[in-house]
Each structure stands twice: as structure tokens, then as C-alpha cells.
Coordinates of C-alpha atoms in Angstrom, one line a residue:
Chain I
Q1 CA 141.4 142.9 62.6
Q2 CA 140.4 144.1 66.0
P3 CA 137.8 146.9 66.3
V4 CA 138.7 150.1 68.1
Q5 CA 136.7 151.1 71.1
S6 CA 136.6 154.5 72.8
P7 CA 136.9 155.7 75.4
Q8 CA 139.0 153.2 77.3
A9 CA 137.4 154.1 80.6
V10 CA 134.7 156.3 81.9
I11 CA 133.4 157.2 85.4
L12 CA 129.8 158.3 85.9
R13 CA 127.5 159.3 88.7
E14 CA 124.2 157.5 88.9
G15 CA 121.7 158.9 86.5
E16 CA 124.3 160.3 84.0
D17 CA 124.5 159.2 80.4
A18 CA 127.4 157.7 78.5
V19 CA 128.3 156.7 74.9
I20 CA 130.8 154.0 73.9
N21 CA 132.0 153.9 70.4
C22 CA 133.3 151.0 68.3
S23 CA 134.8 151.3 64.8
S24 CA 136.2 148.8 62.3
S25 CA 138.4 149.1 59.3
K26 CA 136.6 146.3 57.5
A27 CA 133.1 145.8 56.1
L28 CA 130.8 144.4 58.8
Y29 CA 127.9 142.1 58.8
S30 CA 127.0 142.6 62.4
V31 CA 128.1 144.2 65.7
H32 CA 127.6 142.6 69.1
W33 CA 127.8 144.3 72.5
Y34 CA 128.7 142.5 75.7
R35 CA 129.2 143.5 79.3
Q36 CA 131.7 141.8 81.6
K37 CA 131.7 142.1 85.4
H38 CA 135.0 141.6 87.1
G39 CA 136.1 138.0 87.2
E40 CA 133.0 136.8 85.3
A41 CA 132.2 135.8 81.7
P42 CA 130.9 138.4 79.2
V43 CA 127.2 138.6 78.9
F44 CA 125.4 139.3 75.7
L45 CA 123.5 142.6 75.5
M46 CA 122.5 143.0 71.9
I47 CA 123.3 142.4 68.3
L48 CA 122.9 144.8 65.4
L49 CA 122.8 143.7 61.8
K50 CA 123.8 145.7 58.7
G51 CA 121.0 147.9 57.7
G52 CA 121.6 150.7 60.2
E53 CA 119.2 149.3 62.7
Q54 CA 119.0 150.5 66.3
K55 CA 118.2 148.2 69.2
G56 CA 117.4 148.7 72.8
H57 CA 117.6 146.9 76.1
E58 CA 116.0 148.7 79.0
K59 CA 117.9 152.0 79.1
I60 CA 120.8 150.7 77.0
S61 CA 120.5 151.2 73.2
A62 CA 122.8 151.0 70.3
S63 CA 123.2 152.0 66.7
F64 CA 125.1 150.6 63.8
N65 CA 126.2 152.7 60.8
E66 CA 127.4 150.1 58.3
K67 CA 128.6 152.8 55.8
K68 CA 131.0 154.1 58.4
Q69 CA 131.6 150.7 60.0
Q70 CA 130.8 152.2 63.3
S71 CA 128.6 151.3 66.2
S72 CA 127.7 153.2 69.4
L73 CA 126.3 152.0 72.7
Y74 CA 124.2 154.5 74.6
L75 CA 123.6 154.1 78.3
T76 CA 121.0 156.5 79.7
A77 CA 120.3 157.3 83.3
S78 CA 123.0 154.9 84.4
Q79 CA 122.6 152.6 87.4
L80 CA 125.2 151.1 89.7
S81 CA 124.5 147.8 88.0
Y82 CA 125.8 149.1 84.7
S83 CA 129.4 149.1 86.0
G84 CA 131.7 146.7 84.1
T85 CA 133.7 146.4 81.0
Y86 CA 131.8 146.8 77.7
F87 CA 133.1 145.0 74.6
C88 CA 132.0 145.3 71.1
G89 CA 132.4 142.3 68.9
T90 CA 132.4 142.5 65.1
E91 CA 131.5 140.0 62.5
G92 CA 132.9 140.6 59.0
T93 CA 130.9 140.2 55.8
G94 CA 132.9 136.9 55.3
R95 CA 131.1 135.8 58.5
R96 CA 133.9 134.4 60.6
A97 CA 134.1 134.4 64.3
L98 CA 133.6 137.5 66.4
T99 CA 136.6 139.8 66.9
F100 CA 136.4 141.9 70.0
G101 CA 137.6 145.3 70.8
S102 CA 139.9 146.0 73.9
G103 CA 136.9 147.1 76.0
T104 CA 135.6 150.2 77.8
R105 CA 135.7 150.1 81.5
L106 CA 132.6 151.8 82.9
Q107 CA 132.3 152.7 86.6
V108 CA 129.1 154.1 88.0
Q109 CA 129.4 155.8 91.3
P110 CA 126.6 156.7 93.8
Chain Q
S1 CA 117.6 125.4 77.4
Q2 CA 121.2 125.6 76.3
T3 CA 124.1 125.5 78.8
I4 CA 127.8 125.6 78.5
H5 CA 130.2 123.9 80.9
Q6 CA 133.8 124.8 81.2
W7 CA 136.4 123.3 83.6
P8 CA 138.4 123.6 85.7
A9 CA 137.6 127.1 87.0
T10 CA 141.1 127.8 88.1
L11 CA 144.4 126.1 87.4
V12 CA 148.0 126.7 88.4
Q13 CA 150.6 125.0 86.2
P14 CA 154.4 125.0 86.0
V15 CA 156.2 126.2 82.9
G16 CA 156.7 123.3 80.5
S17 CA 153.8 121.3 81.8
P18 CA 150.9 120.2 79.5
L19 CA 147.5 121.7 79.4
S20 CA 144.0 120.4 78.7
L21 CA 140.9 122.6 79.1
E22 CA 137.5 121.1 78.3
C23 CA 134.2 122.7 77.2
T24 CA 130.9 121.1 76.5
V25 CA 127.6 122.5 75.4
E26 CA 124.2 121.0 76.1
G27 CA 120.8 121.7 74.6
T28 CA 121.9 122.4 71.1
S29 CA 123.3 120.6 68.1
N30 CA 126.0 121.6 65.6
P31 CA 127.0 124.8 67.4
N32 CA 129.9 127.0 66.4
L33 CA 132.5 126.8 69.2
Y34 CA 135.2 129.3 70.2
W35 CA 138.2 129.6 72.5
Y36 CA 139.1 133.1 73.6
R37 CA 141.9 134.3 75.9
Q38 CA 141.8 137.4 78.1
A39 CA 145.0 138.7 79.6
A40 CA 144.6 140.6 82.9
G41 CA 142.7 143.9 82.2
R42 CA 142.8 143.3 78.5
G43 CA 140.3 142.5 75.7
L44 CA 139.2 139.1 74.3
Q45 CA 141.6 137.5 71.9
L46 CA 140.1 134.8 69.6
L47 CA 142.3 131.7 69.7
F48 CA 140.3 129.1 67.8
Y49 CA 136.9 128.5 66.4
S50 CA 135.2 125.5 65.0
V51 CA 132.1 125.1 62.8
G52 CA 132.0 121.3 63.0
I53 CA 133.6 118.1 64.3
G54 CA 137.3 118.0 63.4
Q55 CA 137.1 121.5 61.8
I56 CA 139.4 123.9 63.6
S57 CA 140.5 127.4 62.5
S58 CA 143.4 129.0 64.3
E59 CA 143.6 132.7 64.6
V60 CA 147.0 133.2 66.1
P61 CA 150.2 131.2 65.9
Q62 CA 151.2 129.9 69.3
N63 CA 151.9 126.7 71.3
L64 CA 148.2 126.0 71.8
S65 CA 146.0 123.7 69.9
A66 CA 142.3 122.9 69.8
S67 CA 140.3 119.8 69.0
R68 CA 136.6 119.0 68.6
P69 CA 136.2 115.2 69.0
Q70 CA 132.5 115.4 69.4
D71 CA 129.8 117.8 68.2
R72 CA 129.4 119.6 71.5
Q73 CA 132.9 119.2 73.0
F74 CA 135.8 121.6 72.5
I75 CA 139.2 121.0 74.0
L76 CA 142.1 123.4 74.3
S77 CA 145.6 121.9 74.7
S78 CA 149.2 122.6 75.0
K79 CA 152.2 120.3 75.2
K80 CA 154.4 122.8 77.0
L81 CA 153.1 125.9 78.8
L82 CA 154.8 129.2 78.7
L83 CA 154.6 132.0 81.2
S84 CA 152.8 134.1 78.6
D85 CA 150.0 131.5 78.4
S86 CA 148.6 132.8 81.7
G87 CA 145.2 134.4 81.4
F88 CA 141.5 133.9 81.6
Y89 CA 140.3 131.3 79.0
L90 CA 136.8 131.5 77.8
C91 CA 134.9 129.0 75.8
A92 CA 131.8 130.2 73.9
W93 CA 129.2 128.9 71.5
S94 CA 126.8 130.3 69.0
V95 CA 124.1 129.0 66.6
T96 CA 125.2 128.5 63.0
R97 CA 122.3 130.1 61.3
P98 CA 122.0 133.9 61.1
P99 CA 120.9 136.4 62.1
N100 CA 121.0 135.6 65.8
T101 CA 124.6 134.6 66.1
E102 CA 125.2 136.0 69.6
A103 CA 127.9 134.2 71.5
F104 CA 127.2 132.6 74.9
F105 CA 130.3 132.3 77.2
G106 CA 131.2 129.7 79.7
Q107 CA 132.4 130.8 83.2
G108 CA 136.0 130.7 82.2
T109 CA 139.2 129.1 83.4
R110 CA 141.8 131.3 85.1
L111 CA 145.2 129.8 84.3
T112 CA 148.3 130.9 86.1
V113 CA 151.6 129.5 84.7
V114 CA 154.4 129.7 87.3

């Protein structure tokens, strides 16, 4: 079952922060985050495994609450290069292929 | 290092014509392989995945099929395309052993059925 992402779209000014949420109705083994630029393939950002761990990549970090089956992606001090569509991908405890949310379109303006 | 090749990059096909998209992975063995489709402005829909040669799992019923004739080759096919088959098709691979199961995507094929 497809995870639910929110918000669907967000517009920021450079330097502002944003949070993107991802929730699932099923028990999760891991959550993945990807960013896709227009017309390009998605690029892996980070993976979070069950255990509530938090990971970071430059000024982008994420958390995973396995009890609530939710993950959040935190973008701090956003840069123009952060623009794109962010997808969360979830892997169930049965460990089948990644199922992706519908994406969050992020636009960072000067 | 591992690389993934997907071709063609763009394709325009008439309704009712056959389809064959190919994907190959280099630099790894026994990868998990995936086909995803992305409609314009939409999310990534998993179509097929494979954990080994000849092992294909289908996620959605449709007129598409997939085959894995070799360890690092994944093919998406159709006998008769529909207008609704238009979209951005992405092949991806991942390692089979956890925990680092991140997916690496090819550059995609933009298919337009006319």
C-alpha cells in the first residue's frame, strides 16, 4: 500500500526550513528518501531503518518513528539546489520492493 | 563501481504496437531489479521486481510483462500498447543483503503512445 506524503507542494525562500512527512498504514522495515529533479531519475538521499534512528545528509536530515510508521524529512536553511520532488519509499517488514508516495514538490526561490 | 543503463531515452509508439525496454546493470552480481512507471506529475508506481533470473513479481495487472533472461538484464515488454501506457519508465537496482537496500535508478525512458 502506498505511503501518504504531505504536503503535496511547498514554496520556500532561500534559507527557510521545511518538513516533509510520510506515513504508512503497514509495519515498516525501512524508509527511504529520494529527490527527483524535473525530467531526471530519482536520486537516493538516505535510508532509515527501524529503531527510530535519525540520519543526516548535509543540511537535510530525517527521522523514523516505527511505532507510528511515520518518517519526516527536515530541510534546514534551504538552498536553490534543494528544489525538486521528494519521494519517500517504504519497505514493509515482509521486505518486498519499495513502494513510493506520490511525492512532495519543493520549490526554493531566491 | 556500479552503473545502470537503460534505453532508449525517448520513444514514440502508436497504439497497438509492441514495446521492449531494456535495462542492464554493471559492477554487481545478483541484484534486485525493478521497473517503475511515473505518469506526468505523479508518483512512482512499482510495476515489476525480480530477485533472480526468471523470478518476476508483478505488482499491478496490466498489459505489460517483464523478463530477466540474465542476472543483470531486465526487460519490460508489451504486445499491444495502450494510450494509458504513456509515461516515464524507470529501471532500478538494489543489493539483496540488508541493511543498505537503497535503489539506484537508471535515467529512464519517456514513452509516448500516440
